[in-house]
Amino acid sequence: MDGGSGGPYTSRTAEEVFRDFRGRRAGMIKALTNDVEKFYQLCDPEKENLCLYGYPNETWEVTLPAEEVPPEIPEPALGINFARDGMNEKDWLALVAVHSDSWLLAVAFYFAARFGFDKEARKRLFNMINNLPTIFEVVTGAAKKQTKEKAPNSTSKSNKPSSKMQSRPEPHLKAPKPPAPPKDDDESGEDYGDEEEEERDNTLCGSCGTNDGKDEFWICCDSCERWYHGKCVKITPARAEHIKHYKCPDCSNKRARA
């Protein structure tokens, strides 16, 4: 397969295309992690449109896009250097990582089409790719968080990508509502359980003022610690995954006025 330097196409199997994908991915991860200082310096906003390329031999390069039209293989995101100084560095690297993931998939399935993969071969290729963390997950640390969340945990956020994403608000703990403790002869234990459940049931949405939709998605403001229905503040579970510190509309408006 072409490694980006004009070499011949030789791969014909899903496993070989996956090896090409894995090598390119490793090179791009290296650029955005171990070699990030060098990568940052090469992405000078004063230069022309630059692209980040990953090669099958696990190397990377920041350079101008291919001149031939159409290109031999799909091209990565163009002009990644222009946004460098206009964004927080971590956010910029995360953006480059997302575009890099998209490019890798485009290249892999370009080869799948070029080599005439059937449905089963394409499925096998996708499954092998899907077993690896994305570049975005590696760069942002989400891959490590997902590994930790797979560990058994009886009352916390099982299979939840963020502490903000809960089906029912749980004050302070920010975890799904646990089952009520079994009743016994210990009156103090019963009182504690009743108080805890009452606190949960009395949690009101900071926007609409109700506690309806207990099984719906809620999100907690990191500034005022009030809970909101996701639909009331127009935040979806998918969007919440990318919010590190959520501020409700009231807190955001206070900051704007200040």
Short mmCIF file of N, CA, C and O in Angstrom, two decimals, residues 179-242:
data_model
loop_
_atom_site.label_atom_id
_atom_site.label_comp_id
_atom_site.label_asym_id
_atom_site.label_seq_id
_atom_site.Cartn_x
_atom_site.Cartn_y
_atom_site.Cartn_z
N PRO A 179 -30.61 1.79 44.81
CA PRO A 179 -31.81 1.23 45.41
C PRO A 179 -31.89 1.59 46.88
O PRO A 179 -30.88 1.76 47.56
N ALA A 180 -33.15 1.72 47.39
CA ALA A 180 -33.34 2.07 48.80
C ALA A 180 -32.79 0.96 49.68
O ALA A 180 -32.92 -0.22 49.36
N PRO A 181 -32.12 1.31 50.80
CA PRO A 181 -31.55 0.29 51.68
C PRO A 181 -32.65 -0.54 52.32
O PRO A 181 -33.75 -0.05 52.57
N PRO A 182 -32.42 -1.84 52.55
CA PRO A 182 -33.42 -2.70 53.16
C PRO A 182 -33.74 -2.23 54.57
O PRO A 182 -32.88 -1.78 55.32
N LYS A 183 -35.02 -2.30 54.94
CA LYS A 183 -35.44 -1.89 56.26
C LYS A 183 -35.06 -2.95 57.29
O LYS A 183 -35.13 -4.14 57.03
N ASP A 184 -34.65 -2.45 58.47
CA ASP A 184 -34.36 -3.39 59.56
C ASP A 184 -34.81 -2.74 60.85
O ASP A 184 -35.52 -1.74 60.86
N ASP A 185 -34.40 -3.27 61.95
CA ASP A 185 -34.85 -2.78 63.24
C ASP A 185 -34.08 -1.56 63.71
O ASP A 185 -34.38 -0.98 64.75
N ASP A 186 -33.04 -1.19 62.96
CA ASP A 186 -32.21 -0.05 63.35
C ASP A 186 -32.90 1.23 62.90
O ASP A 186 -32.91 1.58 61.72
N GLU A 187 -33.52 1.96 63.83
CA GLU A 187 -34.29 3.13 63.46
C GLU A 187 -33.43 4.22 62.85
O GLU A 187 -33.84 4.93 61.96
N SER A 188 -32.19 4.36 63.35
CA SER A 188 -31.31 5.41 62.83
C SER A 188 -31.01 5.16 61.36
O SER A 188 -30.92 6.08 60.57
N GLY A 189 -30.83 3.89 60.98
CA GLY A 189 -30.56 3.55 59.59
C GLY A 189 -31.75 3.90 58.72
O GLY A 189 -31.62 4.40 57.60
N GLU A 190 -32.98 3.67 59.21
CA GLU A 190 -34.17 3.99 58.44
C GLU A 190 -34.29 5.49 58.24
O GLU A 190 -34.63 5.97 57.16
N ASP A 191 -34.01 6.25 59.31
CA ASP A 191 -34.10 7.70 59.21
C ASP A 191 -33.13 8.24 58.18
O ASP A 191 -33.46 9.12 57.39
N TYR A 192 -31.91 7.69 58.16
CA TYR A 192 -30.90 8.16 57.21
C TYR A 192 -31.34 7.88 55.78
O TYR A 192 -31.23 8.71 54.89
N GLY A 193 -31.86 6.67 55.57
CA GLY A 193 -32.31 6.31 54.23
C GLY A 193 -33.45 7.18 53.78
O GLY A 193 -33.53 7.60 52.62
N ASP A 194 -34.39 7.49 54.70
CA ASP A 194 -35.53 8.34 54.34
C ASP A 194 -35.06 9.75 53.98
O ASP A 194 -35.55 10.36 53.03
N GLU A 195 -34.12 10.28 54.77
CA GLU A 195 -33.62 11.63 54.51
C GLU A 195 -32.91 11.69 53.16
O GLU A 195 -33.06 12.65 52.41
N GLU A 196 -32.12 10.66 52.85
CA GLU A 196 -31.37 10.65 51.60
C GLU A 196 -32.31 10.59 50.40
O GLU A 196 -32.14 11.29 49.41
N GLU A 197 -33.34 9.73 50.51
CA GLU A 197 -34.28 9.61 49.40
C GLU A 197 -35.09 10.88 49.25
O GLU A 197 -35.39 11.33 48.14
N GLU A 198 -35.45 11.50 50.39
CA GLU A 198 -36.21 12.74 50.33
C GLU A 198 -35.40 13.83 49.64
O GLU A 198 -35.91 14.62 48.85
N GLU A 199 -34.09 13.86 49.92
CA GLU A 199 -33.22 14.86 49.29
C GLU A 199 -33.20 14.68 47.78
O GLU A 199 -33.26 15.63 47.01
N ARG A 200 -33.14 13.41 47.35
CA ARG A 200 -33.13 13.14 45.92
C ARG A 200 -34.45 13.53 45.28
O ARG A 200 -34.50 14.15 44.22
N ASP A 201 -35.55 13.17 45.93
CA ASP A 201 -36.87 13.45 45.36
C ASP A 201 -37.17 14.94 45.34
O ASP A 201 -38.01 15.39 44.57
N ASN A 202 -36.52 15.72 46.21
CA ASN A 202 -36.76 17.15 46.26
C ASN A 202 -35.85 17.95 45.34
O ASN A 202 -35.91 19.17 45.31
N THR A 203 -34.97 17.26 44.60
CA THR A 203 -34.09 17.97 43.66
C THR A 203 -34.92 18.55 42.53
O THR A 203 -35.64 17.83 41.84
N LEU A 204 -34.83 19.86 42.33
CA LEU A 204 -35.61 20.53 41.31
C LEU A 204 -34.71 21.05 40.20
O LEU A 204 -33.56 21.43 40.44
N CYS A 205 -35.23 21.06 39.01
CA CYS A 205 -34.50 21.62 37.87
C CYS A 205 -34.36 23.12 38.07
O CYS A 205 -35.35 23.81 38.36
N GLY A 206 -33.15 23.64 37.94
CA GLY A 206 -32.90 25.06 38.14
C GLY A 206 -33.54 25.93 37.08
O GLY A 206 -33.59 27.15 37.23
N SER A 207 -34.02 25.32 36.00
CA SER A 207 -34.63 26.10 34.92
C SER A 207 -36.15 26.09 34.99
O SER A 207 -36.78 27.15 35.05
N CYS A 208 -36.74 24.88 35.03
CA CYS A 208 -38.21 24.79 35.02
C CYS A 208 -38.80 24.66 36.41
O CYS A 208 -40.01 24.76 36.60
N GLY A 209 -37.96 24.38 37.43
CA GLY A 209 -38.43 24.31 38.80
C GLY A 209 -39.20 23.06 39.17
O GLY A 209 -39.86 23.01 40.20
N THR A 210 -39.11 22.01 38.32
CA THR A 210 -39.81 20.76 38.63
C THR A 210 -38.80 19.64 38.78
O THR A 210 -37.62 19.78 38.41
N ASN A 211 -39.26 18.51 39.32
CA ASN A 211 -38.40 17.32 39.37
C ASN A 211 -38.98 16.22 38.50
O ASN A 211 -38.78 15.05 38.76
N ASP A 212 -39.74 16.64 37.48
CA ASP A 212 -40.29 15.66 36.53
C ASP A 212 -39.15 15.06 35.71
O ASP A 212 -38.05 15.60 35.63
N GLY A 213 -39.45 13.96 35.07
CA GLY A 213 -38.46 13.33 34.20
C GLY A 213 -37.28 12.77 34.95
O GLY A 213 -36.13 13.00 34.62
N LYS A 214 -37.57 12.00 36.03
CA LYS A 214 -36.49 11.47 36.87
C LYS A 214 -35.57 10.53 36.10
O LYS A 214 -34.43 10.30 36.49
N ASP A 215 -36.09 9.93 35.03
CA ASP A 215 -35.28 9.01 34.25
C ASP A 215 -34.65 9.67 33.03
O ASP A 215 -34.02 9.01 32.22
N GLU A 216 -34.82 10.99 32.93
CA GLU A 216 -34.23 11.71 31.81
C GLU A 216 -32.80 12.14 32.15
O GLU A 216 -32.35 12.02 33.28
N PHE A 217 -32.13 12.69 31.14
CA PHE A 217 -30.76 13.19 31.32
C PHE A 217 -30.77 14.51 32.08
O PHE A 217 -31.53 15.42 31.77
N TRP A 218 -29.93 14.60 33.12
CA TRP A 218 -29.75 15.83 33.91
C TRP A 218 -28.28 16.24 33.84
O TRP A 218 -27.40 15.42 33.59
N ILE A 219 -28.01 17.51 34.09
CA ILE A 219 -26.63 17.99 34.14
C ILE A 219 -26.50 18.98 35.28
O ILE A 219 -27.43 19.75 35.58
N CYS A 220 -25.34 18.95 35.98
CA CYS A 220 -25.12 19.80 37.14
C CYS A 220 -24.18 20.95 36.79
O CYS A 220 -23.15 20.74 36.14
N CYS A 221 -24.52 22.15 37.20
CA CYS A 221 -23.66 23.32 36.98
C CYS A 221 -22.48 23.25 37.95
O CYS A 221 -22.66 23.08 39.16
N ASP A 222 -21.27 23.38 37.42
CA ASP A 222 -20.07 23.31 38.26
C ASP A 222 -19.85 24.58 39.07
O ASP A 222 -19.01 24.59 39.96
N SER A 223 -20.60 25.65 38.77
CA SER A 223 -20.44 26.90 39.52
C SER A 223 -21.42 26.99 40.68
O SER A 223 -21.04 27.19 41.83
N CYS A 224 -22.72 26.84 40.38
CA CYS A 224 -23.73 26.98 41.43
C CYS A 224 -24.22 25.64 41.98
O CYS A 224 -24.97 25.60 42.94
N GLU A 225 -23.79 24.53 41.33
CA GLU A 225 -24.12 23.17 41.76
C GLU A 225 -25.63 22.89 41.73
O GLU A 225 -26.12 22.04 42.46
N ARG A 226 -26.35 23.62 40.89
CA ARG A 226 -27.76 23.30 40.70
C ARG A 226 -27.90 22.32 39.54
O ARG A 226 -27.09 22.32 38.62
N TRP A 227 -28.94 21.50 39.60
CA TRP A 227 -29.19 20.49 38.56
C TRP A 227 -30.21 21.03 37.55
O TRP A 227 -31.11 21.79 37.90
N TYR A 228 -30.06 20.60 36.31
CA TYR A 228 -30.96 21.03 35.25
C TYR A 228 -31.32 19.83 34.36
O TYR A 228 -30.51 18.92 34.15
N HIS A 229 -32.58 19.83 33.87
CA HIS A 229 -32.91 18.90 32.81
C HIS A 229 -32.05 19.25 31.59
O HIS A 229 -31.92 20.44 31.25
N GLY A 230 -31.48 18.25 30.96
CA GLY A 230 -30.69 18.53 29.77
C GLY A 230 -31.50 19.28 28.71
O GLY A 230 -31.00 20.21 28.07
N LYS A 231 -32.78 18.90 28.55
CA LYS A 231 -33.60 19.55 27.52
C LYS A 231 -33.88 21.01 27.86
O LYS A 231 -34.07 21.83 26.96
N CYS A 232 -33.88 21.35 29.17
CA CYS A 232 -34.17 22.73 29.56
C CYS A 232 -33.02 23.67 29.22
O CYS A 232 -33.24 24.86 28.97
N VAL A 233 -31.79 23.16 29.26
CA VAL A 233 -30.63 24.01 28.96
C VAL A 233 -30.00 23.64 27.61
O VAL A 233 -28.89 24.05 27.29
N LYS A 234 -30.74 22.80 26.85
CA LYS A 234 -30.32 22.42 25.50
C LYS A 234 -28.94 21.76 25.47
O LYS A 234 -28.09 22.08 24.64
N ILE A 235 -28.73 20.83 26.42
CA ILE A 235 -27.49 20.06 26.46
C ILE A 235 -27.85 18.58 26.31
O ILE A 235 -28.66 18.05 27.07
N THR A 236 -27.28 17.93 25.31
CA THR A 236 -27.52 16.50 25.10
C THR A 236 -26.43 15.69 25.79
O THR A 236 -25.34 16.21 26.07
N PRO A 237 -26.66 14.40 26.05
CA PRO A 237 -25.61 13.56 26.63
C PRO A 237 -24.34 13.56 25.79
O PRO A 237 -23.23 13.61 26.32
N ALA A 238 -24.49 13.53 24.46
CA ALA A 238 -23.31 13.53 23.58
C ALA A 238 -22.51 14.82 23.72
O ALA A 238 -21.28 14.81 23.76
N ARG A 239 -23.21 15.95 23.82
CA ARG A 239 -22.50 17.22 23.95
C ARG A 239 -21.83 17.33 25.32
O ARG A 239 -20.74 17.88 25.45
N ALA A 240 -22.49 16.78 26.35
CA ALA A 240 -21.94 16.87 27.71
C ALA A 240 -20.62 16.13 27.84
O ALA A 240 -19.80 16.46 28.68
N GLU A 241 -20.41 15.12 27.01
CA GLU A 241 -19.14 14.37 27.05
C GLU A 241 -17.94 15.27 26.83
O GLU A 241 -16.85 15.01 27.33
N HIS A 242 -18.13 16.35 26.07
CA HIS A 242 -17.00 17.23 25.71
C HIS A 242 -16.96 18.49 26.56
O HIS A 242 -16.15 19.39 26.30
#
